[in-house]
Amino acid sequence: MSRGICSRVKSLDPVWILTLVTFAVNVIDGDAHSCREVKAAFQQRQVGPLQYVPEAPHADVDLLVCKHQGPSCCTRKMEENYQLAVQRETLHNFLAYSYELENLIQSHSNAFDDMFQYVLSFSQGHLSSLLEGSFSSLSHHALPHVNQLFSSLSLYLRGVNVTIEATVQTFFNNIFPLAYTRLINPSYEGSIAVKSEMDDCLRMIRQDVNPFGHHPALMAQELAEALGAGQQLSVALKKGLEVMNATQHASLSRDCVRNLVKMVFCSHCRGLTLIKPCVGYCLNVMRGCLGSVTELDQPWRRYVHLLEQLTLAMAGHHNMELAMLGVRGHVNEALLYAQFHSPLIIATIQPERTPALREQTSQKQHIHVFGDRFGLFLEFLVHLQRYKSFFAALPEILCEGENVVEDSTCWSGDSVVKRYTGKVVGNGLFAQRQNPEVKVRSMDPVVNETKESLEHFNQVGLVICFIFIDKRTRIWFAVASLPFCCPENDAHSPPSISHFLSLNLSLFLSLDFTLSVPI
């Protein structure tokens, strides 16, 4: 029985073979004259309406970009949609790569702002408690001026055009009438109208009378030094976000878009939907398209270096917290100074009236503020190192992974090749003169404006970096072998920040930033 079956199968072998061969030939012939795979890719990548894709390839198609001899699965409408698609995909890939950097800057900008506001709020409460506890006679009327002082300091840290000197002097001008009528000369009497006129007069002559000694000037100096770096750090982070936003909206030139279509989609016109671009070819196209953007490399490196210096300045001895906590001590000393010198002040203002001399001395206690926020600065510095070469690395990043093929059969823009033989150029506009793929004629105006703005910011920021970093901080960081406000390419510069962090991470984490301030 089994032999019978076998003999029947054997007798049908030639028929089955002929049938299978005929079917295979028909399938192959059908695929060769079909654009089904092209339509599937067109749909998968959401390029445009499917009715633009023909069912079968056509000869003599009037194409502008994907020209080649022989039948094509592309049409002019498809080319137009391909151009929109490559722009959309390139922008998406750029945003995906830049998201982490933008998020790093934005999140730490918010964190630093929150930290600044916390320190301001704590210091404001610290000063208010002093007035309520030690100078209760004037505390109620002085609190609005305290609120105004810290509100102005908050605006300064946000980059508003407010000066520390004017803010501090205004505060002491406003509390002088209160100090005079309640501390210096509490026996002073007068009608409401007379008091109002007297208050205005006292505000005007306060700096001439100098009732608070050197304490207002010292307080203004310390706040300017400490808050200056904080303000610049806050402004610098916002500048980084501005640069990122500008580059994300940079336009791609017409020649760039045409070459992106050639690189990504022209192989589809021949039915080759799975072939990938050669890596060298991709680099040339991307470096040509991003020629203007990569010009930001050097200004961006200097900007990151400036961010490092400002961050280190903020971390050094927590001088902002020290200065803010010291506001209470300066106000306390100023009021005690006024009380101690009340006879001289009264004699200057009203020579005929000289109450008895009363001397007080400030009692200094200490509070301890552990520098737990130092970890925020350290975290920012560590993450920042990864993005120094952000703009230089952008073309390579966009040509990484599954998008290209390096050492295998690949697409060269015109045909399938074993390897790309064209010259691979570097970054920047000058290098694009020899780019065999993309013609770059001029700098993108938006990017050029961004570059000039960033360069100017770096120059101003470097000067401010020197101004607002106090001598103690410079000495401390010099001992720690940190690069401080000096170009990275200087042969005499200290080791790089990344080198320092790798060697001294344990030192940073072991530091106890305990501050002793008078209260």
Coordinates of C-alpha atoms in Angstrom, one line a residue, residues 5-364:
I5 CA 1.2 5.7 -2.7
C6 CA 4.8 6.4 -3.4
S7 CA 4.4 5.4 -7.0
R8 CA 1.5 7.8 -7.4
V9 CA 3.5 10.6 -5.9
K10 CA 6.4 9.8 -8.1
S11 CA 4.2 9.8 -11.1
L12 CA 3.0 13.3 -10.3
D13 CA 6.5 14.8 -9.6
P14 CA 7.0 16.4 -13.0
V15 CA 3.6 18.0 -12.9
W16 CA 4.1 19.4 -9.4
I17 CA 7.5 20.7 -10.3
L18 CA 6.2 22.5 -13.3
T19 CA 3.4 24.0 -11.3
L20 CA 5.7 25.2 -8.6
V21 CA 8.2 26.7 -11.0
T22 CA 5.4 28.5 -12.9
F23 CA 4.0 29.9 -9.6
A24 CA 7.4 31.1 -8.5
V25 CA 8.1 32.8 -11.8
N26 CA 4.8 34.5 -11.7
V27 CA 5.4 35.7 -8.1
I28 CA 8.8 37.0 -8.9
D29 CA 7.6 38.7 -12.0
G30 CA 4.7 40.2 -10.1
D31 CA 7.1 41.6 -7.4
A32 CA 9.4 43.0 -10.0
H33 CA 6.6 44.9 -11.6
S34 CA 4.9 46.0 -8.4
C35 CA 5.3 49.0 -6.0
R36 CA 3.6 47.2 -3.0
E37 CA 6.7 47.4 -0.8
V38 CA 7.1 51.1 -1.6
K39 CA 3.5 51.8 -0.8
A40 CA 3.9 49.9 2.5
A41 CA 6.9 52.0 3.5
F42 CA 5.1 55.1 2.3
Q43 CA 2.2 54.3 4.7
Q44 CA 4.4 53.1 7.6
R45 CA 6.4 56.4 7.6
Q46 CA 3.2 58.4 7.1
V47 CA 4.7 60.3 4.2
G48 CA 1.4 61.2 2.5
P49 CA -1.7 59.9 0.8
L50 CA -1.4 56.4 -0.5
Q51 CA -3.1 57.3 -3.8
Y52 CA 0.2 59.1 -4.8
V53 CA 2.0 55.7 -5.0
P54 CA 1.5 53.9 -8.3
E55 CA 0.6 50.2 -8.3
A56 CA 3.4 49.4 -10.7
P57 CA 6.6 51.3 -11.8
H58 CA 6.5 53.6 -14.8
A59 CA 9.1 54.7 -17.2
D60 CA 9.9 58.3 -18.2
V61 CA 8.6 59.7 -14.9
D62 CA 9.3 63.5 -14.7
L63 CA 11.2 63.5 -11.3
L64 CA 13.3 66.4 -10.0
V65 CA 15.3 64.6 -7.3
C66 CA 15.2 60.9 -7.6
K67 CA 16.2 60.7 -11.3
H68 CA 17.5 57.4 -12.7
Q69 CA 17.3 55.3 -15.8
G70 CA 14.5 52.7 -15.9
P71 CA 11.1 52.4 -14.4
S72 CA 10.3 54.1 -11.1
C73 CA 7.8 53.7 -8.3
C74 CA 7.9 57.4 -7.5
T75 CA 5.9 60.4 -8.8
R76 CA 6.3 64.2 -8.5
K77 CA 3.7 64.2 -5.8
M78 CA 5.6 61.6 -3.9
E79 CA 8.8 63.7 -4.1
E80 CA 7.0 66.7 -2.7
N81 CA 5.7 64.6 0.2
Y82 CA 9.2 63.1 0.7
Q83 CA 10.6 66.5 1.1
L84 CA 8.2 67.4 3.8
A85 CA 8.8 64.0 5.5
V86 CA 12.6 64.3 5.6
Q87 CA 12.3 67.7 7.2
R88 CA 9.9 66.4 9.8
E89 CA 12.0 63.3 10.5
T90 CA 15.2 65.3 10.7
L91 CA 13.7 67.8 13.2
H92 CA 12.2 65.0 15.2
N93 CA 15.6 63.2 15.5
F94 CA 17.3 66.5 16.4
L95 CA 14.6 67.2 19.1
A96 CA 15.0 63.6 20.4
Y97 CA 18.7 64.1 20.8
S98 CA 18.5 67.6 22.3
Y99 CA 15.7 66.8 24.6
E100 CA 18.0 65.5 27.4
L101 CA 20.2 68.5 27.2
E102 CA 17.3 70.9 27.2
N103 CA 15.7 69.1 30.0
L104 CA 19.0 69.2 32.0
I105 CA 19.2 73.0 31.6
Q106 CA 15.6 73.6 32.3
S107 CA 15.3 71.3 35.3
H108 CA 18.4 72.7 36.9
S109 CA 17.4 76.3 36.1
N110 CA 14.1 75.6 38.0
A111 CA 16.0 73.9 40.8
F112 CA 18.5 76.7 41.2
D113 CA 15.6 79.3 41.1
D114 CA 13.8 77.3 43.8
M115 CA 17.0 77.1 45.9
F116 CA 17.5 80.9 45.5
Q117 CA 13.9 81.6 46.6
Y118 CA 14.3 79.2 49.5
V119 CA 17.4 81.0 50.8
L120 CA 15.7 84.4 50.3
S121 CA 12.6 83.2 52.1
F122 CA 14.6 81.8 55.0
S123 CA 16.7 84.9 55.3
Q124 CA 13.6 87.1 55.2
G125 CA 12.0 85.1 58.1
H126 CA 15.4 85.3 59.9
L127 CA 15.4 89.1 59.7
S128 CA 11.7 89.4 60.6
S129 CA 12.2 87.3 63.7
L130 CA 15.1 89.6 64.8
L131 CA 13.0 92.7 64.5
E132 CA 10.0 91.2 66.3
G133 CA 12.2 89.8 69.1
S134 CA 14.8 92.5 69.6
F135 CA 13.3 95.6 68.1
S136 CA 9.6 95.2 68.7
S137 CA 8.9 98.9 68.8
L138 CA 9.7 99.3 65.1
S139 CA 9.1 95.7 63.8
H140 CA 5.4 96.2 62.7
H141 CA 6.2 99.3 60.5
A142 CA 9.5 97.8 59.3
L143 CA 8.1 94.6 57.9
P144 CA 6.8 96.1 54.6
H145 CA 10.3 97.4 54.0
V146 CA 11.8 94.0 54.7
N147 CA 9.3 92.5 52.2
Q148 CA 10.4 95.1 49.6
L149 CA 14.1 94.4 50.2
F150 CA 13.8 90.7 49.6
S151 CA 11.3 91.2 46.7
S152 CA 13.9 93.4 45.0
L153 CA 16.7 90.8 45.7
S154 CA 14.5 88.1 44.1
L155 CA 14.0 90.2 41.0
Y156 CA 17.7 90.8 40.8
L157 CA 18.4 87.0 40.8
R158 CA 15.9 86.6 38.0
G159 CA 17.9 89.1 35.9
V160 CA 15.7 92.1 36.2
N161 CA 17.5 95.5 36.0
V162 CA 17.8 96.0 39.7
T163 CA 21.0 97.0 41.6
I164 CA 22.0 95.6 44.9
E165 CA 23.5 98.9 46.1
A166 CA 20.3 100.8 45.4
T167 CA 18.1 98.1 46.9
V168 CA 20.1 98.0 50.2
Q169 CA 20.4 101.8 50.4
T170 CA 16.6 102.2 49.9
F171 CA 16.0 99.7 52.7
F172 CA 18.1 101.6 55.2
N173 CA 16.7 104.9 54.0
N174 CA 13.2 103.6 54.8
I175 CA 14.0 102.2 58.2
F176 CA 15.9 105.2 59.4
P177 CA 12.8 107.3 60.3
L178 CA 11.5 104.3 62.2
A179 CA 14.8 103.8 64.0
Y180 CA 15.1 107.5 64.8
T181 CA 11.6 107.9 66.4
R182 CA 11.6 104.5 68.2
L183 CA 15.2 103.7 69.0
I184 CA 17.5 106.7 68.6
N185 CA 15.1 109.4 69.9
P186 CA 12.0 107.7 71.3
S187 CA 10.9 110.9 73.1
Y188 CA 10.3 112.6 69.8
E189 CA 6.8 113.9 69.5
G190 CA 4.9 115.6 66.7
S191 CA 1.7 115.7 64.8
I192 CA 1.0 113.2 62.0
A193 CA 1.7 115.8 59.3
V194 CA 4.9 116.9 61.0
K195 CA 6.0 113.2 61.4
S196 CA 5.4 112.6 57.7
E197 CA 7.4 115.6 56.7
M198 CA 10.1 114.6 59.2
D199 CA 10.2 111.0 57.8
D200 CA 10.7 112.3 54.3
C201 CA 13.5 114.6 55.5
L202 CA 15.2 111.7 57.4
R203 CA 15.2 109.5 54.3
M204 CA 16.8 112.2 52.3
I205 CA 19.6 112.9 54.7
R206 CA 20.2 109.3 55.9
Q207 CA 23.4 108.8 53.9
D208 CA 24.8 112.2 54.9
V209 CA 24.1 111.5 58.6
N210 CA 25.3 107.9 58.3
P211 CA 23.4 106.7 61.4
F212 CA 24.2 103.0 60.6
G213 CA 27.9 103.3 60.1
H214 CA 29.6 101.0 57.6
H215 CA 27.1 98.2 57.9
P216 CA 24.8 99.2 54.9
A217 CA 27.8 99.4 52.6
L218 CA 29.3 96.2 53.9
M219 CA 25.9 94.4 53.5
A220 CA 25.5 95.7 49.9
Q221 CA 29.1 94.6 49.0
E222 CA 28.6 91.1 50.4
L223 CA 25.2 90.7 48.7
A224 CA 26.6 91.9 45.4
E225 CA 29.5 89.5 45.5
A226 CA 27.3 86.5 46.5
L227 CA 24.2 87.2 44.4
G228 CA 26.1 88.3 41.4
A229 CA 27.2 84.8 40.6
G230 CA 23.7 83.5 41.3
Q231 CA 22.2 86.0 39.0
Q232 CA 24.6 85.2 36.3
L233 CA 24.1 81.5 36.7
S234 CA 20.3 82.0 36.4
V235 CA 20.7 84.2 33.4
A236 CA 23.2 81.9 31.8
L237 CA 20.9 78.9 32.1
K238 CA 18.1 80.8 30.4
K239 CA 20.6 81.8 27.7
G240 CA 21.3 78.1 27.1
L241 CA 17.6 77.5 26.6
E242 CA 17.4 80.4 24.2
V243 CA 20.3 78.9 22.1
M244 CA 18.6 75.5 22.1
N245 CA 15.3 77.0 21.0
A246 CA 16.9 79.0 18.2
T247 CA 18.7 76.0 16.7
Q248 CA 15.6 73.9 16.9
H249 CA 13.9 76.4 14.6
A250 CA 16.8 76.8 12.1
S251 CA 15.7 76.2 8.6
L252 CA 17.1 73.5 6.2
S253 CA 18.2 74.8 2.9
R254 CA 16.6 73.7 -0.4
D255 CA 19.7 71.8 -1.4
C256 CA 19.9 70.1 2.0
V257 CA 16.3 68.9 1.7
R258 CA 16.9 67.6 -1.8
N259 CA 19.9 65.6 -0.6
L260 CA 18.1 64.3 2.4
V261 CA 15.4 63.0 0.0
K262 CA 18.1 61.4 -2.1
M263 CA 19.7 59.8 1.0
V264 CA 16.5 58.5 2.7
F265 CA 13.9 57.9 0.0
C266 CA 15.3 57.8 -3.6
S267 CA 16.2 54.1 -3.1
H268 CA 12.5 53.5 -2.6
C269 CA 11.8 54.7 -6.1
R270 CA 13.7 51.6 -7.3
G271 CA 11.9 49.3 -4.9
L272 CA 14.8 49.2 -2.5
T273 CA 13.0 50.0 0.7
L274 CA 15.4 48.1 3.0
I275 CA 18.8 49.4 1.8
K276 CA 20.4 51.9 4.1
P277 CA 22.7 54.9 3.4
C278 CA 26.5 54.5 3.7
V279 CA 27.8 56.2 6.9
G280 CA 30.3 58.4 5.1
Y281 CA 27.6 59.6 2.7
C282 CA 25.2 60.3 5.6
L283 CA 27.9 62.3 7.4
N284 CA 28.5 64.5 4.4
V285 CA 24.8 65.1 4.0
M286 CA 24.2 65.9 7.7
R287 CA 27.3 68.0 8.0
G288 CA 26.3 70.0 4.9
C289 CA 22.7 70.4 6.3
L290 CA 24.0 71.4 9.7
G291 CA 27.0 73.5 8.6
S292 CA 25.6 76.6 10.2
V293 CA 24.5 74.8 13.4
T294 CA 27.9 73.2 13.9
E295 CA 29.5 76.7 13.8
L296 CA 28.1 77.0 17.4
D297 CA 30.6 74.4 18.6
Q298 CA 33.3 76.7 19.9
P299 CA 31.0 79.3 21.5
W300 CA 29.0 76.5 23.1
R301 CA 32.2 75.0 24.6
R302 CA 33.1 78.4 26.1
Y303 CA 29.5 78.8 27.3
V304 CA 29.6 75.4 29.1
H305 CA 33.0 76.3 30.6
L306 CA 31.4 79.5 31.9
L307 CA 28.6 77.6 33.4
E308 CA 31.1 75.4 35.2
Q309 CA 32.8 78.4 36.7
L310 CA 29.6 80.0 37.8
T311 CA 28.3 76.8 39.3
L312 CA 31.6 76.2 41.1
A313 CA 31.4 79.8 42.4
M314 CA 27.9 79.2 43.8
A315 CA 29.1 75.9 45.4
G316 CA 32.3 77.5 46.9
H317 CA 31.7 77.9 50.6
H318 CA 28.0 78.5 49.9
N319 CA 28.8 82.2 49.9
M320 CA 25.3 83.1 48.7
E321 CA 23.7 81.4 51.8
L322 CA 26.4 83.0 54.0
A323 CA 25.6 86.5 52.6
M324 CA 21.9 86.0 52.9
L325 CA 22.0 84.7 56.4
G326 CA 24.3 87.6 57.2
V327 CA 21.6 90.1 56.3
R328 CA 20.1 89.7 59.8
G329 CA 23.5 90.3 61.4
H330 CA 24.2 93.4 59.4
V331 CA 20.7 94.9 60.2
N332 CA 21.2 94.0 63.8
E333 CA 24.6 95.6 64.0
A334 CA 23.3 98.7 62.1
L335 CA 20.5 99.3 64.5
L336 CA 22.7 98.7 67.5
Y337 CA 25.2 101.2 66.0
A338 CA 22.5 103.7 65.7
Q339 CA 21.4 103.3 69.3
F340 CA 25.0 103.5 70.5
H341 CA 25.6 106.7 68.6
S342 CA 22.2 108.2 69.3
P343 CA 23.5 111.3 71.0
L344 CA 25.7 112.2 68.0
I345 CA 22.9 111.5 65.6
I346 CA 20.3 113.5 67.5
A347 CA 22.9 116.4 67.9
T348 CA 23.4 116.3 64.1
I349 CA 19.6 116.5 63.4
Q350 CA 18.4 118.4 66.5
P351 CA 21.4 119.9 68.3
E352 CA 19.3 121.1 71.2
R353 CA 18.1 117.6 72.2
T354 CA 20.6 115.0 73.4
P355 CA 19.2 112.0 75.4
A356 CA 21.4 109.9 77.6
L357 CA 23.9 107.5 76.0
R358 CA 22.9 103.9 75.9
E359 CA 25.4 101.2 74.8
Q360 CA 24.5 97.8 73.6
T361 CA 26.5 95.0 72.2
S362 CA 25.3 92.4 69.8
Q363 CA 25.1 88.9 71.1
K364 CA 26.3 86.4 68.5

